[in-house]
Structures are given as C-alpha cells and as structure tokens.
Short mmCIF file of C-alpha atoms and ligand atoms in Angstrom, two decimals:
data_model
loop_
_atom_site.label_atom_id
_atom_site.label_comp_id
_atom_site.label_asym_id
_atom_site.label_seq_id
_atom_site.Cartn_x
_atom_site.Cartn_y
_atom_site.Cartn_z
CA MET G 1 3.80 -9.74 14.88
CA THR G 2 7.31 -9.58 13.48
CA ALA G 3 10.62 -9.36 15.28
CA VAL G 4 11.54 -6.13 13.32
CA ASP G 5 8.54 -4.13 14.44
CA SER G 6 8.57 -1.50 17.22
CA ASP G 7 5.46 -1.15 19.37
CA GLU G 8 4.03 1.51 17.20
CA HIS G 9 4.76 -0.47 14.05
CA ARG G 10 3.09 -3.60 15.55
CA LEU G 11 -0.04 -1.60 16.20
CA MET G 12 0.08 -0.15 12.65
CA ARG G 13 0.50 -3.67 11.30
CA GLU G 14 -2.42 -5.04 13.22
CA THR G 15 -4.63 -2.29 12.05
CA VAL G 16 -3.72 -2.67 8.44
CA ARG G 17 -3.88 -6.43 8.66
CA LYS G 18 -7.39 -6.21 10.00
CA PHE G 19 -8.48 -3.87 7.10
CA ALA G 20 -6.70 -6.26 4.62
CA THR G 21 -8.52 -9.28 6.09
CA ASP G 22 -11.96 -7.76 6.69
CA ASP G 23 -12.30 -5.37 3.63
CA VAL G 24 -9.60 -6.10 0.99
CA ALA G 25 -9.41 -9.89 0.89
CA PRO G 26 -13.17 -10.53 0.30
CA ASN G 27 -13.00 -8.52 -3.05
CA ALA G 28 -9.55 -9.67 -4.21
CA ALA G 29 -10.66 -12.52 -6.63
CA GLU G 30 -13.51 -10.43 -7.91
CA ILE G 31 -11.44 -7.29 -8.82
CA ASP G 32 -9.03 -9.47 -10.47
CA ARG G 33 -11.58 -11.35 -12.63
CA GLN G 34 -13.45 -8.28 -13.53
CA GLU G 35 -10.29 -6.04 -13.93
CA ARG G 36 -11.89 -3.40 -11.93
CA PHE G 37 -10.57 -0.61 -9.72
CA PRO G 38 -10.96 -1.61 -5.92
CA ARG G 39 -13.37 1.27 -5.22
CA GLU G 40 -14.69 -0.14 -1.87
CA SER G 41 -11.23 -0.69 -0.49
CA TRP G 42 -10.06 2.71 -1.82
CA GLU G 43 -12.62 4.65 0.18
CA ARG G 44 -11.88 2.70 3.37
CA ALA G 45 -8.09 3.16 2.84
CA ALA G 46 -8.80 6.93 2.72
CA GLU G 47 -10.69 6.77 5.94
CA LEU G 48 -7.75 4.88 7.60
CA GLY G 49 -5.24 7.61 6.22
CA LEU G 50 -3.60 5.16 3.95
CA LEU G 51 -3.71 7.35 0.84
CA GLY G 52 -1.34 9.97 2.31
CA ILE G 53 0.80 8.13 4.70
CA ARG G 54 3.73 10.62 4.64
CA ALA G 55 1.69 13.71 3.96
CA PRO G 56 1.51 16.23 6.83
CA GLU G 57 -1.66 16.11 9.01
CA GLN G 58 -2.49 19.65 8.24
CA PHE G 59 -3.21 18.63 4.60
CA GLY G 60 -5.13 15.44 5.46
CA GLY G 61 -2.25 13.10 5.72
CA SER G 62 -1.11 10.71 8.41
CA GLY G 63 2.38 12.38 9.01
CA LEU G 64 4.11 9.03 9.20
CA GLY G 65 7.32 7.77 7.28
CA LEU G 66 8.55 5.31 4.81
CA ALA G 67 8.84 2.44 7.34
CA GLU G 68 5.07 2.73 7.99
CA THR G 69 4.40 2.95 4.26
CA CYS G 70 6.30 -0.29 3.79
CA ILE G 71 4.10 -2.01 6.43
CA VAL G 72 1.05 -0.93 4.63
CA ALA G 73 2.29 -2.06 1.30
CA GLU G 74 3.31 -5.51 2.71
CA GLU G 75 0.05 -6.20 4.68
CA LEU G 76 -2.12 -5.20 1.58
CA ALA G 77 0.09 -7.22 -0.81
CA ALA G 78 -0.32 -10.29 1.33
CA VAL G 79 -4.08 -10.54 0.57
CA CYS G 80 -4.50 -8.47 -2.76
CA MET G 81 -1.52 -7.09 -4.78
CA ALA G 82 -3.70 -5.09 -6.95
CA THR G 83 -5.06 -3.18 -3.94
CA SER G 84 -1.70 -2.71 -2.61
CA VAL G 85 -0.47 -1.29 -5.91
CA THR G 86 -3.39 1.00 -6.37
CA VAL G 87 -3.13 2.42 -2.81
CA LEU G 88 0.55 2.73 -2.65
CA HIS G 89 0.87 4.34 -6.25
CA GLN G 90 -1.23 7.11 -4.70
CA SER G 91 0.52 7.50 -1.41
CA ASN G 92 4.10 6.64 -2.31
CA LEU G 93 4.46 7.65 -5.83
CA VAL G 94 1.99 10.64 -6.20
CA VAL G 95 1.52 12.15 -2.70
CA ASP G 96 5.15 11.70 -1.68
CA ARG G 97 6.33 13.57 -4.78
CA ILE G 98 4.27 16.45 -3.76
CA VAL G 99 5.28 16.16 -0.13
CA ASP G 100 9.00 16.07 -1.03
CA HIS G 101 9.05 18.61 -3.80
CA GLY G 102 5.81 20.68 -3.80
CA THR G 103 5.74 24.27 -2.35
CA VAL G 104 3.46 24.85 0.62
CA GLU G 105 0.83 26.31 -1.80
CA GLN G 106 1.06 23.17 -4.10
CA GLN G 107 0.70 20.95 -0.99
CA ALA G 108 -2.31 22.85 0.12
CA LYS G 109 -3.79 22.66 -3.43
CA PHE G 110 -3.17 18.94 -4.16
CA LEU G 111 -2.78 16.89 -0.89
CA PRO G 112 -6.23 17.13 0.75
CA GLY G 113 -8.06 15.61 -2.39
CA LEU G 114 -5.37 12.98 -2.87
CA CYS G 115 -5.47 12.02 0.83
CA ASP G 116 -9.19 11.78 1.13
CA GLY G 117 -9.37 9.78 -2.11
CA SER G 118 -11.62 12.14 -4.07
CA VAL G 119 -8.72 12.77 -6.40
CA ILE G 120 -6.94 9.70 -7.88
CA GLY G 121 -3.35 10.35 -8.97
CA CYS G 122 -0.87 8.69 -11.28
CA LEU G 123 2.88 9.06 -11.97
CA ALA G 124 4.16 8.96 -15.62
CA ILE G 125 7.77 8.24 -16.50
CA THR G 126 7.67 5.41 -19.02
CA GLU G 127 7.07 5.98 -22.72
CA PRO G 128 6.59 3.46 -25.68
CA GLU G 129 10.29 3.90 -26.71
CA ALA G 130 11.73 4.79 -23.08
CA GLY G 131 11.42 2.08 -20.50
CA SER G 132 14.62 1.04 -18.61
CA ASP G 133 16.29 4.02 -20.44
CA ALA G 134 13.94 6.58 -18.84
CA MET G 135 16.27 9.46 -19.74
CA SER G 136 15.57 8.78 -23.47
CA MET G 137 12.00 10.05 -22.91
CA ARG G 138 10.61 12.16 -25.68
CA THR G 139 7.79 13.99 -24.00
CA ARG G 140 8.58 17.53 -24.21
CA ALA G 141 7.57 20.55 -22.25
CA SER G 142 8.02 23.99 -24.17
CA ARG G 143 8.06 27.33 -22.48
CA VAL G 144 5.07 29.64 -23.36
CA ASP G 145 3.68 32.66 -21.83
CA GLY G 146 2.66 31.96 -18.19
CA GLY G 147 3.49 28.26 -18.34
CA TRP G 148 4.31 25.19 -20.45
CA VAL G 149 2.90 23.15 -23.23
CA LEU G 150 3.44 19.40 -23.07
CA ASN G 151 3.50 16.94 -25.95
CA GLY G 152 4.23 13.28 -25.80
CA THR G 153 2.90 9.85 -25.02
CA LYS G 154 3.27 7.82 -21.83
CA THR G 155 2.53 4.14 -21.39
CA PHE G 156 2.09 1.50 -18.71
CA ILE G 157 0.83 4.16 -16.33
CA THR G 158 -0.78 2.68 -13.12
CA ASN G 159 -4.10 4.34 -12.32
CA GLY G 160 -3.78 6.20 -15.60
CA PRO G 161 -7.19 5.05 -16.88
CA VAL G 162 -8.92 6.54 -13.86
CA ALA G 163 -6.61 9.38 -12.73
CA ASP G 164 -7.77 12.94 -12.05
CA LEU G 165 -4.26 14.15 -11.63
CA ALA G 166 -1.15 13.00 -13.60
CA LEU G 167 2.39 13.74 -12.45
CA VAL G 168 4.23 13.77 -15.76
CA TYR G 169 7.96 13.96 -16.42
CA ALA G 170 8.98 15.74 -19.56
CA LYS G 171 12.18 17.16 -21.16
CA THR G 172 12.70 20.79 -20.59
CA GLY G 173 16.19 20.98 -22.18
CA PRO G 174 17.80 19.42 -25.28
CA ALA G 175 16.16 16.21 -26.55
CA ASP G 176 19.33 14.29 -25.94
CA GLY G 177 20.10 15.86 -22.47
CA ARG G 178 19.18 14.97 -18.95
CA GLU G 179 17.24 18.08 -18.18
CA ILE G 180 13.76 17.01 -17.21
CA SER G 181 10.96 18.51 -15.09
CA LEU G 182 8.00 17.12 -13.35
CA PHE G 183 4.54 18.56 -14.03
CA ALA G 184 1.17 18.20 -12.24
CA VAL G 185 -1.50 17.87 -14.95
CA ASP G 186 -5.16 17.93 -14.45
CA THR G 187 -6.48 15.13 -16.63
CA THR G 188 -9.53 17.26 -17.71
CA SER G 189 -7.11 19.80 -19.22
CA PRO G 190 -7.63 20.41 -23.04
CA GLY G 191 -4.92 18.28 -24.79
CA PHE G 192 -4.92 15.56 -22.14
CA GLN G 193 -6.24 12.23 -23.42
CA ARG G 194 -6.32 8.72 -22.16
CA GLY G 195 -5.03 6.07 -24.62
CA ARG G 196 -5.65 2.33 -24.35
CA LYS G 197 -6.27 0.57 -21.13
CA LEU G 198 -3.94 -2.35 -21.18
CA GLU G 199 -5.05 -6.01 -20.49
CA LYS G 200 -2.67 -7.83 -18.22
CA LEU G 201 -1.59 -11.17 -16.79
CA GLY G 202 -1.69 -9.85 -13.24
CA TRP G 203 -2.30 -6.66 -11.17
CA ARG G 204 -5.61 -6.89 -12.93
CA GLY G 205 -7.53 -4.72 -10.40
CA SER G 206 -4.94 -2.00 -10.78
CA PRO G 207 -5.70 -0.29 -14.14
CA THR G 208 -2.84 0.51 -16.36
CA GLY G 209 -2.92 2.70 -19.52
CA GLU G 210 -1.51 5.23 -21.94
CA LEU G 211 -1.69 8.93 -21.53
CA ILE G 212 -1.51 11.29 -24.62
CA LEU G 213 -0.48 14.87 -24.34
CA THR G 214 -1.00 17.14 -27.31
CA ASP G 215 -0.38 20.75 -26.87
CA CYS G 216 -1.43 20.43 -23.25
CA PHE G 217 -1.03 23.68 -21.46
CA VAL G 218 -0.14 23.82 -17.68
CA ALA G 219 0.57 27.04 -15.64
CA ASP G 220 3.94 27.80 -14.09
CA ASP G 221 2.67 26.54 -10.66
CA ALA G 222 2.31 23.09 -12.09
CA VAL G 223 6.07 22.48 -11.84
CA LEU G 224 7.08 20.28 -8.94
CA GLY G 225 10.64 20.90 -7.79
CA GLU G 226 13.10 23.08 -9.85
CA VAL G 227 12.69 23.31 -13.61
CA GLY G 228 15.34 21.14 -15.27
CA LEU G 229 16.37 19.33 -12.04
CA GLY G 230 13.67 16.63 -12.33
CA VAL G 231 16.41 13.94 -12.31
CA GLN G 232 16.88 14.38 -8.63
CA VAL G 233 13.15 14.26 -8.07
CA LEU G 234 13.03 11.03 -10.25
CA ARG G 235 15.88 9.42 -8.48
CA GLY G 236 14.48 10.10 -4.93
CA GLY G 237 11.11 8.75 -6.04
CA LEU G 238 12.49 5.66 -7.57
CA ALA G 239 14.49 4.84 -4.52
CA SER G 240 11.41 4.98 -2.23
CA GLU G 241 9.34 3.18 -4.92
CA ARG G 242 11.90 0.39 -4.82
CA VAL G 243 11.92 0.00 -1.07
CA VAL G 244 8.16 -0.21 -1.10
CA MET G 245 8.06 -2.63 -3.94
CA GLY G 246 10.39 -4.75 -1.88
CA ALA G 247 7.96 -4.62 0.85
CA GLN G 248 5.17 -5.58 -1.54
CA GLY G 249 7.27 -8.59 -2.78
CA VAL G 250 7.66 -9.67 0.90
CA GLY G 251 3.93 -9.40 1.40
CA LEU G 252 3.10 -11.37 -1.62
CA ALA G 253 5.50 -14.16 -0.54
CA ALA G 254 4.14 -13.92 3.06
CA GLY G 255 0.55 -14.26 1.82
CA ALA G 256 1.48 -17.21 -0.55
CA LEU G 257 3.23 -18.81 2.49
CA ARG G 258 0.06 -18.51 4.61
CA GLU G 259 -2.18 -20.03 1.92
CA ALA G 260 0.28 -22.91 1.15
CA ALA G 261 0.92 -23.76 4.93
CA ARG G 262 -2.88 -23.85 5.44
CA TYR G 263 -3.35 -26.10 2.47
CA ALA G 264 -0.44 -28.45 3.59
CA THR G 265 -2.34 -29.05 6.75
CA GLU G 266 -5.60 -29.81 5.03
CA ARG G 267 -4.58 -31.93 1.98
CA HIS G 268 -3.89 -35.68 2.65
CA GLN G 269 -2.03 -38.06 0.46
CA PHE G 270 -0.64 -41.46 1.26
CA GLY G 271 -2.58 -41.35 4.49
CA ARG G 272 -0.90 -38.27 5.92
CA ARG G 273 -1.16 -34.46 5.69
CA ILE G 274 1.12 -33.37 2.73
CA GLY G 275 2.74 -30.90 5.34
CA ASP G 276 4.13 -34.04 6.95
CA PHE G 277 6.43 -34.64 3.95
CA GLN G 278 9.78 -33.05 4.52
CA LEU G 279 10.02 -31.90 0.84
CA ILE G 280 6.92 -29.79 1.30
CA GLN G 281 8.33 -28.47 4.74
CA ALA G 282 11.56 -27.51 2.90
CA LYS G 283 9.59 -25.36 0.36
CA LEU G 284 7.74 -23.65 3.30
CA ALA G 285 10.95 -23.10 5.16
CA ASP G 286 12.73 -21.48 2.19
CA ILE G 287 9.84 -19.05 1.65
CA TYR G 288 9.75 -18.20 5.42
CA VAL G 289 13.41 -17.39 5.46
CA GLY G 290 13.14 -15.23 2.29
CA VAL G 291 10.23 -13.35 3.95
CA GLU G 292 12.09 -12.74 7.10
CA LEU G 293 15.21 -11.49 5.38
CA GLY G 294 13.27 -9.27 3.04
CA ARG G 295 11.26 -7.75 5.90
CA ALA G 296 14.42 -6.92 7.81
CA LEU G 297 16.07 -5.44 4.83
CA VAL G 298 13.12 -3.20 4.04
CA ALA G 299 12.77 -2.25 7.66
CA ARG G 300 16.49 -1.31 7.99
CA THR G 301 16.46 0.66 4.59
CA SER G 302 13.20 2.54 5.19
CA SER G 303 14.23 3.40 8.80
CA ALA G 304 17.53 4.77 7.68
CA ILE G 305 15.82 6.93 5.00
CA ASP G 306 13.20 8.28 7.54
CA ALA G 307 16.23 9.17 9.70
CA GLY G 308 17.73 11.20 6.94
CA ASP G 309 20.63 8.79 6.32
CA THR G 310 20.67 8.36 2.50
CA ARG G 311 24.30 7.39 2.09
CA GLU G 312 23.45 3.81 1.02
CA MET G 313 19.86 4.54 -0.24
CA THR G 314 20.58 3.78 -3.90
CA ILE G 315 22.12 0.28 -3.45
CA GLN G 316 19.85 -0.63 -0.47
CA ALA G 317 16.68 0.42 -2.36
CA SER G 318 17.76 -1.72 -5.33
CA ALA G 319 18.52 -4.63 -2.89
CA CYS G 320 15.08 -4.34 -1.52
CA LYS G 321 13.42 -4.28 -4.91
CA LEU G 322 15.53 -7.19 -6.25
CA HIS G 323 15.07 -9.27 -3.19
CA GLY G 324 11.35 -8.70 -2.99
CA SER G 325 10.79 -9.32 -6.63
CA GLU G 326 12.73 -12.47 -6.92
CA LEU G 327 11.30 -13.78 -3.66
CA ALA G 328 7.72 -13.14 -4.79
CA MET G 329 8.35 -14.96 -8.01
CA ASN G 330 10.04 -17.99 -6.51
CA ALA G 331 7.84 -18.14 -3.49
CA THR G 332 4.62 -18.21 -5.53
CA ILE G 333 5.99 -20.80 -7.88
CA GLU G 334 6.77 -23.08 -4.90
CA ALA G 335 3.59 -22.29 -3.06
CA LEU G 336 1.48 -23.19 -6.10
CA GLN G 337 3.41 -26.49 -6.43
CA ILE G 338 2.30 -27.37 -2.90
CA PHE G 339 -1.31 -27.10 -4.20
CA GLY G 340 -0.64 -29.59 -6.94
CA GLY G 341 -3.32 -29.47 -9.74
CA TYR G 342 -5.66 -27.45 -7.60
CA GLY G 343 -3.16 -24.55 -7.57
CA TYR G 344 -3.42 -24.32 -11.24
CA THR G 345 -7.18 -23.72 -11.06
CA THR G 346 -8.94 -20.56 -10.03
CA GLU G 347 -10.69 -22.37 -7.16
CA PHE G 348 -7.70 -21.31 -5.00
CA PRO G 349 -6.12 -17.74 -4.84
CA ILE G 350 -2.57 -19.09 -5.34
CA GLU G 351 -2.64 -18.80 -9.22
CA ARG G 352 -3.50 -15.06 -8.76
CA TYR G 353 -0.48 -14.61 -6.41
CA LEU G 354 1.71 -16.22 -9.03
CA ARG G 355 0.32 -13.93 -11.86
CA ASP G 356 0.78 -10.95 -9.63
CA ALA G 357 4.35 -11.80 -8.89
CA LYS G 358 5.75 -11.76 -12.41
CA ILE G 359 5.39 -8.00 -12.90
CA MET G 360 7.42 -7.47 -9.73
CA GLN G 361 10.49 -8.40 -11.71
CA ILE G 362 9.70 -5.80 -14.34
CA GLY G 363 7.85 -2.69 -13.04
CA GLY G 364 9.73 -0.03 -11.13
CA GLY G 365 12.95 -1.08 -12.80
CA THR G 366 13.47 -4.66 -14.00
CA SER G 367 15.57 -7.16 -11.96
CA GLU G 368 18.33 -6.82 -14.49
CA ILE G 369 18.42 -3.11 -13.91
CA GLN G 370 18.52 -3.52 -10.18
CA ARG G 371 21.51 -5.79 -10.62
CA VAL G 372 23.16 -3.32 -12.82
CA ILE G 373 22.69 -0.54 -10.25
CA ILE G 374 23.87 -2.77 -7.34
CA GLY G 375 26.93 -3.82 -9.42
CA LYS G 376 27.87 -0.18 -10.38
CA GLU G 377 27.44 0.94 -6.83
CA LEU G 378 29.72 -1.84 -5.44
CA LEU G 379 32.42 -0.78 -8.03
CA ARG G 380 32.25 2.96 -7.42
C1 LIG Z 401 1.60 -3.28 -14.72
C2 LIG Z 401 2.70 -2.33 -15.08
C3 LIG Z 401 2.55 -1.07 -14.28
C4 LIG Z 401 3.49 -0.03 -14.51
N1 LIG Z 401 3.24 1.23 -13.90
C5 LIG Z 401 3.99 2.26 -14.27
C6 LIG Z 401 3.75 3.64 -13.73
O1 LIG Z 401 2.78 3.78 -13.10
N2 LIG Z 401 4.48 4.66 -14.24
C7 LIG Z 401 5.50 4.46 -15.14
O2 LIG Z 401 6.16 5.46 -15.47
N3 LIG Z 401 5.84 3.29 -15.56
C8 LIG Z 401 5.18 2.24 -15.14
N4 LIG Z 401 5.40 0.88 -15.63
C9 LIG Z 401 6.59 0.73 -16.60
C10 LIG Z 401 7.77 0.04 -16.05
O3 LIG Z 401 8.43 0.72 -15.03
C11 LIG Z 401 8.50 -0.58 -17.20
O4 LIG Z 401 7.82 -1.56 -17.89
C12 LIG Z 401 9.99 -0.88 -16.87
O5 LIG Z 401 10.71 0.00 -16.31
C13 LIG Z 401 10.69 -1.60 -17.94
O6 LIG Z 401 10.65 -0.91 -19.13
P1 LIG Z 401 10.17 -1.68 -20.53
O7 LIG Z 401 8.94 -2.54 -20.19
O8 LIG Z 401 10.08 -0.67 -21.58
O9 LIG Z 401 11.34 -2.84 -20.84
P2 LIG Z 401 12.67 -2.53 -21.50
O10 LIG Z 401 13.46 -1.39 -20.91
O11 LIG Z 401 12.39 -2.54 -23.00
O12 LIG Z 401 13.41 -3.91 -21.18
C14 LIG Z 401 13.25 -5.20 -21.85
C15 LIG Z 401 14.29 -6.05 -21.35
O13 LIG Z 401 15.61 -5.71 -21.57
C16 LIG Z 401 16.26 -5.64 -20.35
N5 LIG Z 401 17.31 -4.50 -20.24
C17 LIG Z 401 17.00 -3.19 -20.64
N6 LIG Z 401 18.09 -2.52 -20.43
C18 LIG Z 401 19.03 -3.31 -19.88
C19 LIG Z 401 20.43 -3.15 -19.40
N7 LIG Z 401 21.00 -2.01 -19.37
N8 LIG Z 401 21.04 -4.27 -19.04
C20 LIG Z 401 20.45 -5.44 -18.99
N9 LIG Z 401 19.15 -5.69 -19.36
C21 LIG Z 401 18.46 -4.60 -19.88
C22 LIG Z 401 15.25 -5.45 -19.20
O14 LIG Z 401 15.66 -5.96 -18.02
C23 LIG Z 401 14.13 -6.33 -19.84
O15 LIG Z 401 14.34 -7.80 -19.54
C24 LIG Z 401 4.53 -0.25 -15.41
C25 LIG Z 401 4.70 -1.33 -16.16
C26 LIG Z 401 3.80 -2.37 -15.98
C27 LIG Z 401 3.89 -3.69 -16.82
#
C-alpha cells in the first residue's frame, strides 16, 4: 500500500482501510451535518481493537505501538476526520496516559472499559485563559483527607460533552509554578459539571465542550503518575499526540487527493478531462509529494519512539504536527479548487475536508507554537 509499510503494517492498513471505507465513510457527511458522535463507528472500532491500540492485551487492548496508532489515525482521517479524532482521542490521549503512567491497579480499573468502548474518555489541559501557555492553568487540586479536591474550568475538550472519564491536569503546587498533576475523574462525581458544547466549523462529529469542576473530590488513587511531576506526563503525551496529528494531517490530505484525482478524471471542460490540464496535474503532484513526505516522517518518528529512542522526540513530533497540519490545509484548498464551483457546495465531500483541515493548525499546539519549539530545539 505504501513504501514505508512493513508487511504487518500493510496488513493493518488494509484492515483499517476496509473499516474506514465500509463503516466510517458512509456516515461521514451525516455526522458532520448533524454534529453527532459517531456511535456506529465507535462500536465497530472497539471490536477491531482500535480504542486501545497500545494497551496491553490482558486489559483488553491490542498491545501494538505508536506506529500502528498512526496508521489507524491516517486511514480514518482519509475518510472522516471527526471519527479519526474521536477514536484517537480515546486510544492515543486517554488510554495511552494510563498505559504510560498508571499503576497496574489503575490500568486494571480503567483500561477494559476504555478499550471496549463502554467508557468514553477525554483529556483536559486547556482553559479559557490558558491555551498555548498551558502552564498558566488555574485549575487547582488541594490536598484533603484521603484525596484531592479539584476546582477550575477546562474548555475545548474533545469528547468532553459525552465523556464518562475525564483526565484532568491541575496545579498541585504554587499558582505561578510548574507543579501539576494528572487526575482521573469520574464525570458522575459530585462537583463535576459539563459546560457548553461548542459549535464548530469542522470536526463537527467530534463533540467539544467545557468542563467545570467545583469542589470535586477524587481519591488518592485517581492520580496518574507522580504528584507534582505532571509536566513530564504532559510532555510525553503532547509528543505522541503531535505525531498522531501529523498522521491525521497526512490522512486528510491523502483523502482529499483521492477525491480530487477521481473528479479530475470525470469532469470535462474544453472537450477534455480537466485532469489532462497540466495545471491540474501540478496540484495533484504537489499534494502527493506532501503526503509521501509526511507519511515517511511520521513512520520514522513513531518507529523511533516505539523503539525507545526519544533523543529527537520533541523536535520530530513538532515537525510531524507542523508538516501534517500545513499539508492538510494547503492540500484541501488546492483539492477544492480542482472541483471548481461544485467543490464549494455540500454535494461533494471536499468542503468538509477543508473545514476539518483548519483546526489542524490550531489544536494540539498551534503551527506557530510548533515552529517555536522546532526553532528552540535547533538552537539548543
Ligand atoms: C476542536 C478543538 C478540540 C480541542 N481539543 C482539546 C482537548 O481535547 N483537550 C485540550 O486540553 N485542549 C483541546 N483543544 C485546545 C487546543 O489545544 C488549543 O486551542 C490550542 O492549544 C491553542 O490555544 P488557544 O486556542 O487558547 O489559542 P491561544 O494560545 O490564545 O493563541 C492565539 C494565537 O496566538 C498565537 N500564539 C500564542 N502564543 C504564541 C507564541 N509564544 N508565539 C507565537 N504565537 C503565539 C497562537 O499560535 C494563535 O495563533 C482543542 C481545541 C479545539 C478548537
């Protein structure tokens, strides 16, 4: 299927592509229009083991790695970005934090439900006044007998409006310090409240909302990783999120390329297929090169991380995210151009691809922030 795939990865890609084509693609336009959670695909994704890709098999996971996670992210994004985001938020952001930082008891408690899809998770970093500057978060966890009490507001939280379990970062040291911790919070706990569900330009099938914590008690065993050392948890999580988002950007662009190439062979003007015009071929060629480069970068970075080589993780993860995001935006603009006026209507899926691309340059750390990280790493 692609030059960078091993035999196992080729098989994995074929399986996920079949799921994407048969089950996800037919619902993509509807969940976007209705802004509804992709429930049917969610259940099938659970059956295929895609909600806990890196989780150990003993806890219901697939026991695979980041490289396989990226293949899933890419193939789902190629047909429906909202489904890719929903599934990968669970598998990559929620499950992986528990796999990487949970005790065996915490893994046994949380992973089976997350992997079989009966529990929907979300991960909450961002706050109304703390976006790119995540360390300025104000959500606070105060020590009490037997646990912690959380107070604060999170916003822009993917799956927040439907989540059963929220992983919430909060300050456990001075308000202006970097001491944070990660807490697993049952969303039915007293003091946990869902705020607004946000209406969005794209990713409309992936619900996004606010979470409000008011004197919300969690027991000691809700802390994932060491108290106060949440920055390390956050950094590792952001790195793998960025590689996966890089894969999603590649997938979105690859999907837009498929749609545009098909249309270029069907649409005729001046007595010829528009694909026969070299200016159209140039657009397709540029997208193709971006997809191939992005896929290779993601494969290289994810394989290195899987092999335990984290020396270049920070810069490479940001490079994956930046390349994938910019590629997705540019590719969907050019792909829509190939559709002419029809591309601007909802009769073809390409306008959805374009709307879904914009947030890639914002979520998970903006393109500006990725450039800042890459620049800093180069000058270290
Ligand atoms: C659909 C969606 C889903 C999301 N899902 C989640 C989620 O599940 N969990 C979660 O915690 N968060 C989530 N987010 C939040 C997302 O990570 C933030 O939106 C993002 O980090 C940017 O923060 P901000 O929106 O507050 O923008 P700001 O930080 O206010 O940035 C505004 C502008 O200033 C620029 N800027 C800021 N600082 C600098 C700088 N130092 N140098 C140059 N430019 C700078 C930015 O690049 C941007 O262009 C989601 C957001 C969206 C829209």
